[in-house]
Amino acid sequence: MSITSKQKEELKRHQGPVTSVLFNEDHKKIVTSGYDGKVGSFEFETGIFSILGRHDHLVNKVVSSPFVDLVASCSSDYTIKIWDLKEGKLVRTLLGHSDDVEDFVFVDEKMGISTSRDKRIIIWDLENGSIKNIILGHEKDVLSIAYFGGKIITTGDDKTLRMWDVNTGELLNLWGPFDVETDTCAIDTLNNRAVLGCDDGVIRIISLATGEIIKEIEAHSSGIKKVAISPVNGDILSAAYDQKILLWDSHHFNLKLSFEGVNTKWERSLTFSPSGTYIVAGSFDGTVHIWDSHSGKYMKELGGENNNGNACFNEVSVEGDSFASVSDDGIIRAGNITSGEFTNEFIPASGRYLMNAVELFDGRVYAGAHNQKLHVFELEKSCCSSCSSNKDKCKEGQEILINEGPINTIKGIKIDDHTHMFIGCYSGAIVVTDRDGLKLKTINIHSGAVKSLAVNNNKNIGVSCSAAGELFSWDLNGVIIEKYLGHTAIINDVDIDPTGQLIASVSRDFTLKVFNIWTGKLISSFDLGNKSLKSVSFLSASEIIVGDYWGNVTIIDLNSETIIKSNTAKNGVSSIAVCSDEDHALLSSYDGRIYQVDQNLKVTKQLVKMNVE
């Protein structure tokens, strides 16, 4: 059964978030990379979109060569591709990494360097694609790289900034580990310094000559996801999860400019044009935004014509015969499981922002957005006068600012007949509210973003996992009961079995682990290949279903240790919700579909909101 609500059309934009952009002013093109696996470009004047090429998985970064007309794209398919921008063709694919490639830099016409979540820095011969050297030293994922004057600067999830000699691979200097994550780094060659954007909202400026931290700017109230340097005067651009884009003076470090806000921008993608005239950024809608760098005024969106975003589903939640879902386009969709139909859509009054979290609980839909807000809608509420003419969208509902960074996960339970919502946030906090979003308490036990949580009403216990690799259980007052050890990377999802005795967790370390919830003992560990795992749920007390970032779904029987596997989706399986009959589960996917599967992983229904091309 397939219900298609959007017919295929000529691509005018990416079919997923745009991760990075670069402005080639010679060709008047903005080259883009996307979570849809495409490397594309927009004509600056007309906004016409074309596809340069594709990867087998999402693309994390595009960078240009200052020496020749080449562009490199870094992908979670573990490769780097080199493209001839003028000819519009693939030149070479670089093979050697064993995990997501995060960044790349051209050293000259013959040499390039990449960083990866496999903890390695690889130096490449671009003429033949061979590996010249591998630099080891980072203890966790290596996220960013810059090159200048024979030196390499890298940052990683180990919270360090490192300087290396490009010829020998020798470590020349190390800063950190800092108390917070350093997600973004830029090199100011005009002033010989490194600029770090940190998760505590602080910009840290380091002299590359002396190694000293010469300035700390308290720039943002939430994590900084991008810093960039003006090629004209060294001014510092910063973008953070507080929704602000700011420009800082390169000499006095005072705030010079605040840019007009745009709901759909993706902070990680902001950058200057080579002339310093424009600020460009990708969006969660698959488009490109452009600002005037001198005035801060928003200019235009490329690819935005007749665009209501991409329904790349991030989570689905089930209650009885109803389901609710959230997606990159910021629209909450509800539907009926038996009929296999979407029946209603809700758009927050403040507008569309990316949503990662949804919980359907006690007849209400609770959704968490990128702008730090909790949205509450009555599932059966009739549409209001502000709805669209076809009466299928409702803008009524409550909005509550949680103010702990983007909301990643929401779960609800009843305590003494009173609804309690547990909300996991980017800041590491778990905020507890009543049914109307009134804050009751905040649980601060994690040092990294809360990725997922689960609660068991009968046992009065919750479990949560974080980007720091932490997995904790806690009582409903937030007191830690047990810590579970074994994962070696980000833990993406966790669930409690129906009896309240076991927990299952999945991680970027490619493993599913099962623990005794009360003792912390590791019961089982399953290595499920070399694809990062994203979602997990108990089908029963002895069966676990797992989804990965590549669209694969696996069921593991804990008693027999038998495994069945299916390639179900065309992109990552973002979440799994077990239906009330316990014989089926709903799988949400970034490919714009919700799949219903049975206990043999046979797809019994598909709900389609976007056709991926």
Coordinates of C-alpha atoms in Angstrom, one line a residue, residues 377-590:
F377 CA -1.2 20.4 19.9
E378 CA -4.4 18.6 20.6
L379 CA -4.5 15.6 18.2
E380 CA -8.2 15.8 17.5
K381 CA -8.5 19.6 17.6
S382 CA -10.6 21.0 14.8
C383 CA -8.9 23.5 12.5
C384 CA -9.2 27.2 13.1
S385 CA -10.0 30.1 10.9
S386 CA -6.3 30.7 10.2
C387 CA -6.0 27.3 8.5
S388 CA -5.3 27.0 4.7
S389 CA -8.3 26.7 2.4
N390 CA -8.3 22.9 2.4
K391 CA -8.6 22.9 6.2
D392 CA -5.8 20.4 6.7
K393 CA -3.4 22.6 8.6
C394 CA -3.9 24.0 12.1
K395 CA -1.8 26.8 13.6
E396 CA -3.3 26.7 17.0
G397 CA -1.3 25.3 19.9
Q398 CA 1.0 26.2 22.7
E399 CA 4.7 27.2 22.2
I400 CA 7.0 27.1 25.2
L401 CA 10.6 28.2 25.1
I402 CA 12.7 25.6 26.8
N403 CA 15.9 27.5 26.3
E404 CA 18.3 24.6 26.5
G405 CA 19.4 24.4 22.8
P406 CA 17.6 22.4 20.1
I407 CA 15.2 19.7 21.5
N408 CA 16.3 16.2 20.5
T409 CA 13.9 13.8 22.3
I410 CA 10.6 13.8 24.2
K411 CA 9.0 11.1 26.3
G412 CA 5.9 11.2 28.5
I413 CA 4.6 9.3 31.5
K414 CA 1.9 9.5 34.1
I415 CA 3.0 10.0 37.8
D416 CA 0.1 9.8 40.2
D417 CA -2.3 10.5 37.3
H418 CA -0.4 13.7 36.4
T419 CA 1.4 14.0 33.0
H420 CA 5.1 14.5 33.1
M421 CA 7.1 15.2 29.9
F422 CA 10.8 14.5 29.8
I423 CA 12.6 16.6 27.2
G424 CA 16.2 15.9 26.2
C425 CA 18.1 18.9 24.9
Y426 CA 21.3 19.8 23.1
S427 CA 22.7 21.5 26.2
G428 CA 22.8 18.1 28.0
A429 CA 19.8 19.0 30.2
I430 CA 16.7 16.9 30.6
V431 CA 13.8 19.3 31.3
V432 CA 10.7 17.9 33.0
T433 CA 7.4 19.7 32.4
D434 CA 3.7 19.2 33.1
R435 CA 1.2 18.5 30.3
D436 CA 1.0 22.2 29.3
G437 CA 4.8 22.7 29.2
L438 CA 5.2 24.3 32.6
K439 CA 8.7 23.5 33.8
L440 CA 8.8 21.3 36.9
K441 CA 12.5 20.5 37.2
T442 CA 15.8 20.2 35.2
I443 CA 18.0 17.1 35.3
N444 CA 21.6 17.9 34.7
I445 CA 23.6 14.6 34.5
H446 CA 25.0 14.7 31.0
S447 CA 28.1 16.4 29.6
G448 CA 27.0 16.2 26.0
A449 CA 23.8 16.7 24.0
V450 CA 21.0 14.3 25.1
K451 CA 20.4 12.1 22.0
S452 CA 17.6 9.9 23.3
L453 CA 15.7 8.9 26.5
A454 CA 13.2 6.4 27.6
V455 CA 11.0 6.2 30.7
N456 CA 9.2 3.3 32.4
N457 CA 6.3 4.3 34.5
N458 CA 5.9 0.9 36.3
K459 CA 9.5 1.0 37.6
N460 CA 9.8 4.7 38.1
I461 CA 13.0 4.8 36.1
G462 CA 14.4 6.6 33.1
V463 CA 17.4 6.1 30.9
S464 CA 19.2 8.5 28.6
C465 CA 22.2 8.6 26.3
S466 CA 24.4 11.5 25.0
A467 CA 26.7 12.6 22.3
A468 CA 29.5 12.3 24.9
G469 CA 29.0 8.5 24.9
E470 CA 27.2 8.5 28.3
L471 CA 24.4 6.1 29.1
F472 CA 22.7 6.6 32.5
S473 CA 19.7 5.4 34.3
W474 CA 18.0 7.7 36.9
D475 CA 15.0 7.9 39.2
L476 CA 12.3 10.3 38.3
N477 CA 13.9 13.0 40.5
G478 CA 17.0 12.8 38.3
V479 CA 19.3 10.9 40.7
I480 CA 21.6 8.6 38.8
I481 CA 20.9 4.9 39.5
E482 CA 23.5 3.3 37.2
K483 CA 26.1 4.0 34.6
Y484 CA 26.5 1.7 31.6
L485 CA 29.9 1.2 30.1
G486 CA 31.0 -0.3 26.8
H487 CA 30.2 2.1 24.0
T488 CA 33.2 3.9 22.5
A489 CA 31.4 6.7 20.5
I490 CA 28.3 8.8 20.4
I491 CA 25.2 6.8 21.6
N492 CA 22.3 7.6 19.3
D493 CA 19.3 5.8 20.8
V494 CA 18.2 3.8 23.8
D495 CA 15.1 1.9 24.9
I496 CA 13.7 0.0 27.9
D497 CA 12.2 -3.5 27.4
P498 CA 8.5 -4.0 28.3
T499 CA 9.4 -5.8 31.6
G500 CA 11.6 -2.9 32.8
Q501 CA 14.6 -5.3 33.2
L502 CA 16.8 -4.5 30.2
I503 CA 17.9 -1.6 28.1
A504 CA 19.2 -1.6 24.5
S505 CA 21.4 1.1 23.1
V506 CA 23.0 1.8 19.6
S507 CA 26.0 3.8 18.8
R508 CA 28.3 5.2 16.1
D509 CA 30.7 2.4 17.2
F510 CA 28.4 0.1 15.1
T511 CA 27.3 -1.9 18.0
L512 CA 24.0 -2.8 19.7
K513 CA 24.5 -3.4 23.5
V514 CA 22.0 -4.9 26.0
F515 CA 22.4 -4.2 29.7
N516 CA 20.7 -5.2 32.9
I517 CA 19.0 -2.0 33.9
W518 CA 19.5 -2.5 37.6
T519 CA 23.0 -3.8 37.8
G520 CA 24.6 -2.2 34.8
K521 CA 25.9 -5.5 33.7
L522 CA 26.5 -5.9 29.9
I523 CA 24.3 -8.9 28.8
S524 CA 25.0 -8.9 25.1
S525 CA 26.9 -7.0 22.4
F526 CA 26.2 -7.3 18.7
D527 CA 28.6 -5.9 16.0
L528 CA 26.2 -5.1 13.2
G529 CA 28.7 -4.2 10.5
N530 CA 30.4 -0.9 9.5
K531 CA 27.3 1.3 9.2
S532 CA 26.5 3.7 12.0
L533 CA 23.4 2.7 14.0
K534 CA 20.7 5.3 14.5
S535 CA 17.6 3.9 16.1
V536 CA 16.5 1.0 18.4
S537 CA 13.4 -0.4 20.0
F538 CA 12.2 -3.5 21.8
L539 CA 9.6 -5.4 19.8
S540 CA 9.2 -7.7 22.8
A541 CA 11.2 -8.6 25.9
S542 CA 13.4 -10.8 23.7
E543 CA 13.4 -9.1 20.3
I544 CA 15.1 -5.8 19.3
I545 CA 14.7 -3.9 16.1
V546 CA 17.6 -1.6 14.9
G547 CA 17.8 1.0 12.1
D548 CA 21.0 2.5 10.7
Y549 CA 21.9 5.6 8.7
W550 CA 22.0 3.7 5.4
G551 CA 18.3 2.5 5.5
N552 CA 19.1 -1.0 6.8
V553 CA 16.8 -2.6 9.5
T554 CA 17.8 -5.5 11.7
I555 CA 15.9 -7.7 14.1
I556 CA 17.9 -9.5 16.8
D557 CA 16.4 -12.4 18.9
L558 CA 18.1 -12.3 22.3
N559 CA 17.3 -15.9 23.1
S560 CA 18.5 -17.6 19.9
E561 CA 20.9 -14.7 18.9
T562 CA 19.5 -15.0 15.3
I563 CA 19.6 -11.9 13.2
I564 CA 17.4 -11.0 10.2
K565 CA 18.2 -7.9 8.1
S566 CA 16.6 -5.9 5.3
N567 CA 17.5 -2.8 3.3
T568 CA 14.2 -1.1 3.8
A569 CA 14.7 2.6 3.2
K570 CA 16.5 4.8 0.7
N571 CA 18.1 6.8 3.5
G572 CA 18.7 6.5 7.2
V573 CA 16.1 5.0 9.5
S574 CA 15.7 7.9 12.0
S575 CA 13.4 6.3 14.5
I576 CA 11.3 3.2 15.3
A577 CA 8.0 3.1 17.1
V578 CA 6.4 -0.3 18.0
C579 CA 2.6 -0.5 17.2
S580 CA 0.1 -1.4 19.9
D581 CA -0.4 -4.9 18.4
E582 CA 3.4 -5.5 18.9
D583 CA 3.4 -7.3 15.6
H584 CA 4.3 -4.2 13.6
A585 CA 6.6 -1.2 13.9
L586 CA 6.6 2.2 12.1
L587 CA 10.0 3.3 10.8
S588 CA 10.6 7.0 10.0
S589 CA 13.2 7.7 7.4
Y590 CA 15.1 10.7 6.0

